[in-house]
mmCIF file of C-alpha atoms in Angstrom:
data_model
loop_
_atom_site.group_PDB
_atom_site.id
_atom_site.type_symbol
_atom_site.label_atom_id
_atom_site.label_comp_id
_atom_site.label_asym_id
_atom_site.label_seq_id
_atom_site.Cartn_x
_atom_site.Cartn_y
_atom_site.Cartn_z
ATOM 1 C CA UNK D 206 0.000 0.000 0.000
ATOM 2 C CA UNK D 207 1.250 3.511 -1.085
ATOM 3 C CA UNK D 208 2.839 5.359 2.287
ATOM 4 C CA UNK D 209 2.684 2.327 4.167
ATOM 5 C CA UNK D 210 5.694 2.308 6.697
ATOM 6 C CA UNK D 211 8.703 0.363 5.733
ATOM 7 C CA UNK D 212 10.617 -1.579 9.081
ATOM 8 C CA UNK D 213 13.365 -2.685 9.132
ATOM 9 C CA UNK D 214 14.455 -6.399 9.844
ATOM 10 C CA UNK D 215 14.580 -7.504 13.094
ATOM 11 C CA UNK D 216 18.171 -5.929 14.035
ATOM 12 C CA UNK D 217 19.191 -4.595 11.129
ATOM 13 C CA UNK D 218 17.778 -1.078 12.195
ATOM 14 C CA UNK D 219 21.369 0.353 12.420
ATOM 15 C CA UNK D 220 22.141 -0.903 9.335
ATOM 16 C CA UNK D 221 19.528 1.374 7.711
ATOM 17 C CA UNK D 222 20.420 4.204 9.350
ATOM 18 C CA UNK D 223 23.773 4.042 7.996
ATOM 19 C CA UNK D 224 22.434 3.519 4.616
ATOM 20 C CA UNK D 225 20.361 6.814 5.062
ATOM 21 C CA UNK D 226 23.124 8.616 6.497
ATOM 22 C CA UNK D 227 25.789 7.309 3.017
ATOM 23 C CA UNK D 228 22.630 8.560 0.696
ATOM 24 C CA UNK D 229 22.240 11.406 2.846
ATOM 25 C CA UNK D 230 25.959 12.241 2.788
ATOM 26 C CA UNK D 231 25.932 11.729 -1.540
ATOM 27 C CA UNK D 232 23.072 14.208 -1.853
ATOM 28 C CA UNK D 233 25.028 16.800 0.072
ATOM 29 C CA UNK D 234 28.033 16.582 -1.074
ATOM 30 C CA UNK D 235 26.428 16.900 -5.110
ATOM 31 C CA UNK D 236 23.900 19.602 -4.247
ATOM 32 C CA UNK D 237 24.232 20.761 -1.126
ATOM 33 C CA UNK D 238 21.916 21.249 2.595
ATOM 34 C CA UNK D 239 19.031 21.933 0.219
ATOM 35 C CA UNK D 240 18.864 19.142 -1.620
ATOM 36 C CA UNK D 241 19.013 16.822 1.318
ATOM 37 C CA UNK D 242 14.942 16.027 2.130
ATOM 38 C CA UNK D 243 13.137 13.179 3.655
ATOM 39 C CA UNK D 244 11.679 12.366 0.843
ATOM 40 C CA UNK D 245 15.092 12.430 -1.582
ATOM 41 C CA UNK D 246 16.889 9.980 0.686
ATOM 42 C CA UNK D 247 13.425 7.374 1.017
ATOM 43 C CA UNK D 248 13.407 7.575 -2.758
ATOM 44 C CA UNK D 249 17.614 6.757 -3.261
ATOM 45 C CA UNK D 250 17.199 4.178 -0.384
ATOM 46 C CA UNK D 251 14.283 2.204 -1.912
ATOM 47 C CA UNK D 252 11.979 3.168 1.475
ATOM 48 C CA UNK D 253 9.355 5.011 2.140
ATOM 49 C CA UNK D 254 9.418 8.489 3.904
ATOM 50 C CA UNK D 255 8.409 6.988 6.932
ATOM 51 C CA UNK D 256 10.982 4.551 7.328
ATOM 52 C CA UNK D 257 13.327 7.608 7.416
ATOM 53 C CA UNK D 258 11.295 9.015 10.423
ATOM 54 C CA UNK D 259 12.031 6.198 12.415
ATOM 55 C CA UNK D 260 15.230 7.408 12.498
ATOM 56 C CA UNK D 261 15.441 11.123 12.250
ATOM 57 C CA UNK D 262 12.667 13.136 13.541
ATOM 58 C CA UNK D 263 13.780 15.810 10.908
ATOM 59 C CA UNK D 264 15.423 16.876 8.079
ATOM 60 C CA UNK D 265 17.291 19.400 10.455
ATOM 61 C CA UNK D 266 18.217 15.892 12.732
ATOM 62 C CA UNK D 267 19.278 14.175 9.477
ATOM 63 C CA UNK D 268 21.464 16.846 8.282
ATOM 64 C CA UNK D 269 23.061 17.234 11.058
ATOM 65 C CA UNK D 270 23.239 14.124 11.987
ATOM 66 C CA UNK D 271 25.211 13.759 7.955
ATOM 67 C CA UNK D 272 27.434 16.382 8.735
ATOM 68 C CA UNK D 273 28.809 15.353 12.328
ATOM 69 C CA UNK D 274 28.992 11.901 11.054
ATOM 70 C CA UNK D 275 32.171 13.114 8.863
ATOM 71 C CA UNK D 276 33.409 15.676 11.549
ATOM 72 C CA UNK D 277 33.905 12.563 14.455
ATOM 73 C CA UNK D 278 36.855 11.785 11.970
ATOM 74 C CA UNK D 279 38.002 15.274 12.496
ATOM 75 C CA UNK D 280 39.837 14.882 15.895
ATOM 76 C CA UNK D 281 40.857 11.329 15.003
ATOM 77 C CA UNK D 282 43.018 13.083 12.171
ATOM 78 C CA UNK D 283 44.278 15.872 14.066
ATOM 79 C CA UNK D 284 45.802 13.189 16.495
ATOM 80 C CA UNK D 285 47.048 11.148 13.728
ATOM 81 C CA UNK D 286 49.198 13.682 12.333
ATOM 82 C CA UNK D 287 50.605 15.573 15.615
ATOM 83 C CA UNK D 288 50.997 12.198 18.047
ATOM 84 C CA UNK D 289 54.400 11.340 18.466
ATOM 85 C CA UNK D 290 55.440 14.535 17.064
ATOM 86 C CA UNK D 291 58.156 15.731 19.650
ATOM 87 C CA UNK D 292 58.409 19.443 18.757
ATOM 88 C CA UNK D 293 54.743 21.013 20.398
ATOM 89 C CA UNK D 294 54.900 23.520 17.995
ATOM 90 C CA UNK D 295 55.550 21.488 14.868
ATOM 91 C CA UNK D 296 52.849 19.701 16.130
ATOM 92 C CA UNK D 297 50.379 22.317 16.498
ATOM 93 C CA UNK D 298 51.132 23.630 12.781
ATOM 94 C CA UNK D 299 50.696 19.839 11.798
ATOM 95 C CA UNK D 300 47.300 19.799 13.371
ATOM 96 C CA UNK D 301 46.337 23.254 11.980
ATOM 97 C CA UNK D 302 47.397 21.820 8.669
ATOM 98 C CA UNK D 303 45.070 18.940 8.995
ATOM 99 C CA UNK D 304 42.378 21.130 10.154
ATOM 100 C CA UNK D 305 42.184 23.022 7.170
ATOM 101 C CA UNK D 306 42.636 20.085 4.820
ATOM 102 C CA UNK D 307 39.940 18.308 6.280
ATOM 103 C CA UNK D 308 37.343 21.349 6.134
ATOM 104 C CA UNK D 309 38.668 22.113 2.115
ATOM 105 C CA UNK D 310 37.645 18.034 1.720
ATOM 106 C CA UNK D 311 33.881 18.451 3.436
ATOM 107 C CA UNK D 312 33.352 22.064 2.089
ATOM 108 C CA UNK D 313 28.633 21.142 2.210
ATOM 109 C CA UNK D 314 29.305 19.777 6.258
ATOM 110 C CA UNK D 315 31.722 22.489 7.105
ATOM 111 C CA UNK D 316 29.331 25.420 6.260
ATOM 112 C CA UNK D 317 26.124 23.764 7.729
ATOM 113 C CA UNK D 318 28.340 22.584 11.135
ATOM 114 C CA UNK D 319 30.061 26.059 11.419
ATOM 115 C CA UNK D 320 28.641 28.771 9.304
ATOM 116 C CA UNK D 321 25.002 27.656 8.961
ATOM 117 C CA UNK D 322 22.014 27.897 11.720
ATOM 118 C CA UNK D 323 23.496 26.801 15.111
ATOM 119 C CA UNK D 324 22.137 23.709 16.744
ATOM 120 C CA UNK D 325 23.654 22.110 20.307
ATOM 121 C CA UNK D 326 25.660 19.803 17.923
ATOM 122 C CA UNK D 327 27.234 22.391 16.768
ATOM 123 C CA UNK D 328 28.368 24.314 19.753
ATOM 124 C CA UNK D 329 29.039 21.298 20.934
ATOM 125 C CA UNK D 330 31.595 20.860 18.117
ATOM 126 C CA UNK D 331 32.911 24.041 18.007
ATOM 127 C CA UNK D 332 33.706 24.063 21.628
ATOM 128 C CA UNK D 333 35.576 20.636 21.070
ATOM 129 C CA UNK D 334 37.442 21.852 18.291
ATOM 130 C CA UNK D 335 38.562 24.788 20.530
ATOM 131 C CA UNK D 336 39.586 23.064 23.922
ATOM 132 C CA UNK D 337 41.679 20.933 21.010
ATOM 133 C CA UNK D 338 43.852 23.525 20.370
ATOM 134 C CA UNK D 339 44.188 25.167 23.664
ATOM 135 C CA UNK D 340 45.514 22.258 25.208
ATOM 136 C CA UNK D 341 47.761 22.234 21.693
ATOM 137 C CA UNK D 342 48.849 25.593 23.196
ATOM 138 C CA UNK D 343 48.966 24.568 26.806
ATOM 139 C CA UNK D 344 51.756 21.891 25.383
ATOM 140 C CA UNK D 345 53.573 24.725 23.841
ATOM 141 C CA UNK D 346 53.616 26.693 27.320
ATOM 142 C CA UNK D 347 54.608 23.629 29.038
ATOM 143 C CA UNK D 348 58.156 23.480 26.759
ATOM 144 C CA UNK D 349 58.850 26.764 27.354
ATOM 145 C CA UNK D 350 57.019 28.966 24.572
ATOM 146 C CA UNK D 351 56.059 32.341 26.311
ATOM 147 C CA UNK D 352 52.378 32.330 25.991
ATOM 148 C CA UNK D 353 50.808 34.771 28.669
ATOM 149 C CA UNK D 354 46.760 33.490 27.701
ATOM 150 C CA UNK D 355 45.979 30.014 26.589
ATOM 151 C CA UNK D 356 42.779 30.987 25.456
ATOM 152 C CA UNK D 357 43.291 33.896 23.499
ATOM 153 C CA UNK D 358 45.834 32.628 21.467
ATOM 154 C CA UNK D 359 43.786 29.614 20.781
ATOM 155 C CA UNK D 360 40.909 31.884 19.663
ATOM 156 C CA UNK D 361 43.352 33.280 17.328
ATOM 157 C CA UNK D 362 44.750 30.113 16.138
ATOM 158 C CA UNK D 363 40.974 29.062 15.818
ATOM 159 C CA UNK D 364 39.913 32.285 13.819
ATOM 160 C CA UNK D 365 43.083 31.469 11.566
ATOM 161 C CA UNK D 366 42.177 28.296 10.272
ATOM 162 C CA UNK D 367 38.428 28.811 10.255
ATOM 163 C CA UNK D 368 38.956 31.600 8.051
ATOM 164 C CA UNK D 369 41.498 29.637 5.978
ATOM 165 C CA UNK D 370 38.597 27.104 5.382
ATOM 166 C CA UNK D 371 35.252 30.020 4.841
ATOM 167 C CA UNK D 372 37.341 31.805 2.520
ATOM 168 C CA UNK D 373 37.670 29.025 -0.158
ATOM 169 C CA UNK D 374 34.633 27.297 0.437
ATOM 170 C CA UNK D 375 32.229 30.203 0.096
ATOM 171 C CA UNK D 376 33.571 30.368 -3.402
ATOM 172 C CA UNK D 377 33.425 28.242 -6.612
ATOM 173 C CA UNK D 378 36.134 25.502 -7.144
ATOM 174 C CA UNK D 379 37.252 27.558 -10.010
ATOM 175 C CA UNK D 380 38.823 30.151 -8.194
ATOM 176 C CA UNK D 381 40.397 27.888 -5.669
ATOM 177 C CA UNK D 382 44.528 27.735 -5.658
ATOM 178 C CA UNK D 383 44.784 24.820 -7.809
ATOM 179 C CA UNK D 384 47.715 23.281 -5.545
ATOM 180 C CA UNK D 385 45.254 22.942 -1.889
ATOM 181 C CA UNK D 386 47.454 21.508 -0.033
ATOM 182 C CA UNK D 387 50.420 24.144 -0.311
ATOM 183 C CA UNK D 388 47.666 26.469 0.426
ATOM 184 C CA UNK D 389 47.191 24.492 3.516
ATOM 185 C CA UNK D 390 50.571 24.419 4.519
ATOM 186 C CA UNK D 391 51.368 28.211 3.933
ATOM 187 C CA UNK D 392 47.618 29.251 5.982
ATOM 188 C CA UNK D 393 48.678 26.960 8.443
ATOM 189 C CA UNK D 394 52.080 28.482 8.897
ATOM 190 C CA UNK D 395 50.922 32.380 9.268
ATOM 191 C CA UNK D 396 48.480 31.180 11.537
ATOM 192 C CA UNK D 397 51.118 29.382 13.880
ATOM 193 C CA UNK D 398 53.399 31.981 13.892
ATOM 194 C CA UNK D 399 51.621 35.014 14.147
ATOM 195 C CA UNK D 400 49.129 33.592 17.124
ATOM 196 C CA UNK D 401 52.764 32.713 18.978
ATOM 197 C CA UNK D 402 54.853 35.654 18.126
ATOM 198 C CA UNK D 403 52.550 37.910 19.637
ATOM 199 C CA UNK D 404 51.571 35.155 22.345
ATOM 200 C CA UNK D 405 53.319 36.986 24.861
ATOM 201 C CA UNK D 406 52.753 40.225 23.480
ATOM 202 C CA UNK D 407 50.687 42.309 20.378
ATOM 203 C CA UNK D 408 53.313 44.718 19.504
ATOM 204 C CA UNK D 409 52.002 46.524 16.131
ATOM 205 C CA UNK D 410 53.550 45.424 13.202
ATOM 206 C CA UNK D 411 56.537 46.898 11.448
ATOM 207 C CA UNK D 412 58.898 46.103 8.775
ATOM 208 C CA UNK D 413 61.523 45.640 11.258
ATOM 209 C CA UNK D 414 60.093 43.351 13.148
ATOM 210 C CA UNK D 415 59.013 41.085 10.387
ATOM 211 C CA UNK D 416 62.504 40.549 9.060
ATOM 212 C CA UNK D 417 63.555 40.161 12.398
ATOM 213 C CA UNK D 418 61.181 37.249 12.987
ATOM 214 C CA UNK D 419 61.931 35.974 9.411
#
């Protein structure tokens, strides 16, 4: 019967859900939040809309749910890249490198997560993702870097790579450096250096002191 609620097998609930979430996670990545609807993901996943409402209560809970799917990889990258890393700055710029890699991959979940129409899960997130890099900072204060506030200079190291992400991804591909990843590296670096150079301090910039730091 047309509209008649789909169930799952007995225990094989989470495996739709999953499904949903990979169709769900297709549709944004081709078209965007908008094109991700109830209805759109029932029709790719062979269900009806119901059967999606088991799950989500929303299309607000499914996006969302879509989008922090892909950012719980976030932090398992970030310690991939700086863990064993010796040097607590080298490792900070490592995991400000990955940061902005990772949001220039998932351009459609970056801007709903941290740019679009705040939910919990996204404070939630964005709180994470900035107690991540003040203990990055901590580290750096521990080994003798003069830092003289933890969390300011994590809100700028936070602002730096956030704005190394918004800036590309609010614009077409097209006009995107066609080599990302030395873009990464070189946002990454400014972002490290300037946030600790004027850790201890915010003396106004001159040209001598940028060949001095140079």
């Amino acid at each position: 019967m047309t509209g008649a609620r789909v169930r799952a097998a007995k225990g094989q609930g989470g495996l739709l859900r999953e499904q949903l979430l990979d169709i769900a996670g297709q549709l944004l990545d081709d078209g965007g939040g908008d094109a991700v609807t109830i209805r759109a993901v029932a029709t790719s996943a062979g269900v009806t809309p119901p059967a999606v409402y088991l799950h989500f209560a929303s299309k607000r809970e499914l996006v969302h749910a879509t989008c922090l799917r892909v950012w719980s990889s976030l932090f398992i990258e970030l310690e991939a890249v700086s863990q064993g890393v010796p040097d607590p700055v080298t490792a900070l710029y490592e995991t400000c490198v990955a940061y902005i890699a990772f949001g220039l991959r998932h351009p459609a979940q970056y801007r709903l997560v941290m740019d679009g129409e705040a939910t919990e899960a996204s404070r939630q997130n964005e709180d994470a993702c900035f107690r991540y890099f003040r203990d990055k900072v901590a580290a750096c204060a521990d080994a003798g870097v003069p830092v003289e506030s933890t969390t300011e200079t994590a809100r700028l190291l936070c602002s730096g790579v956030h704005g190394a992400v918004s800036l590309l991804i609010h614009q077409d591909r097209d006009v995107w450096p066609p080599d990302t990843a030395r873009y990464a590296a070189r946002a990454a670096s400014a972002t490290v250096h300037g946030a600790l150079l004027t850790a201890s301090h915010a003396p106004h910039p001159s040209t001598s002191t940028v060949i001095r730091s140079g």
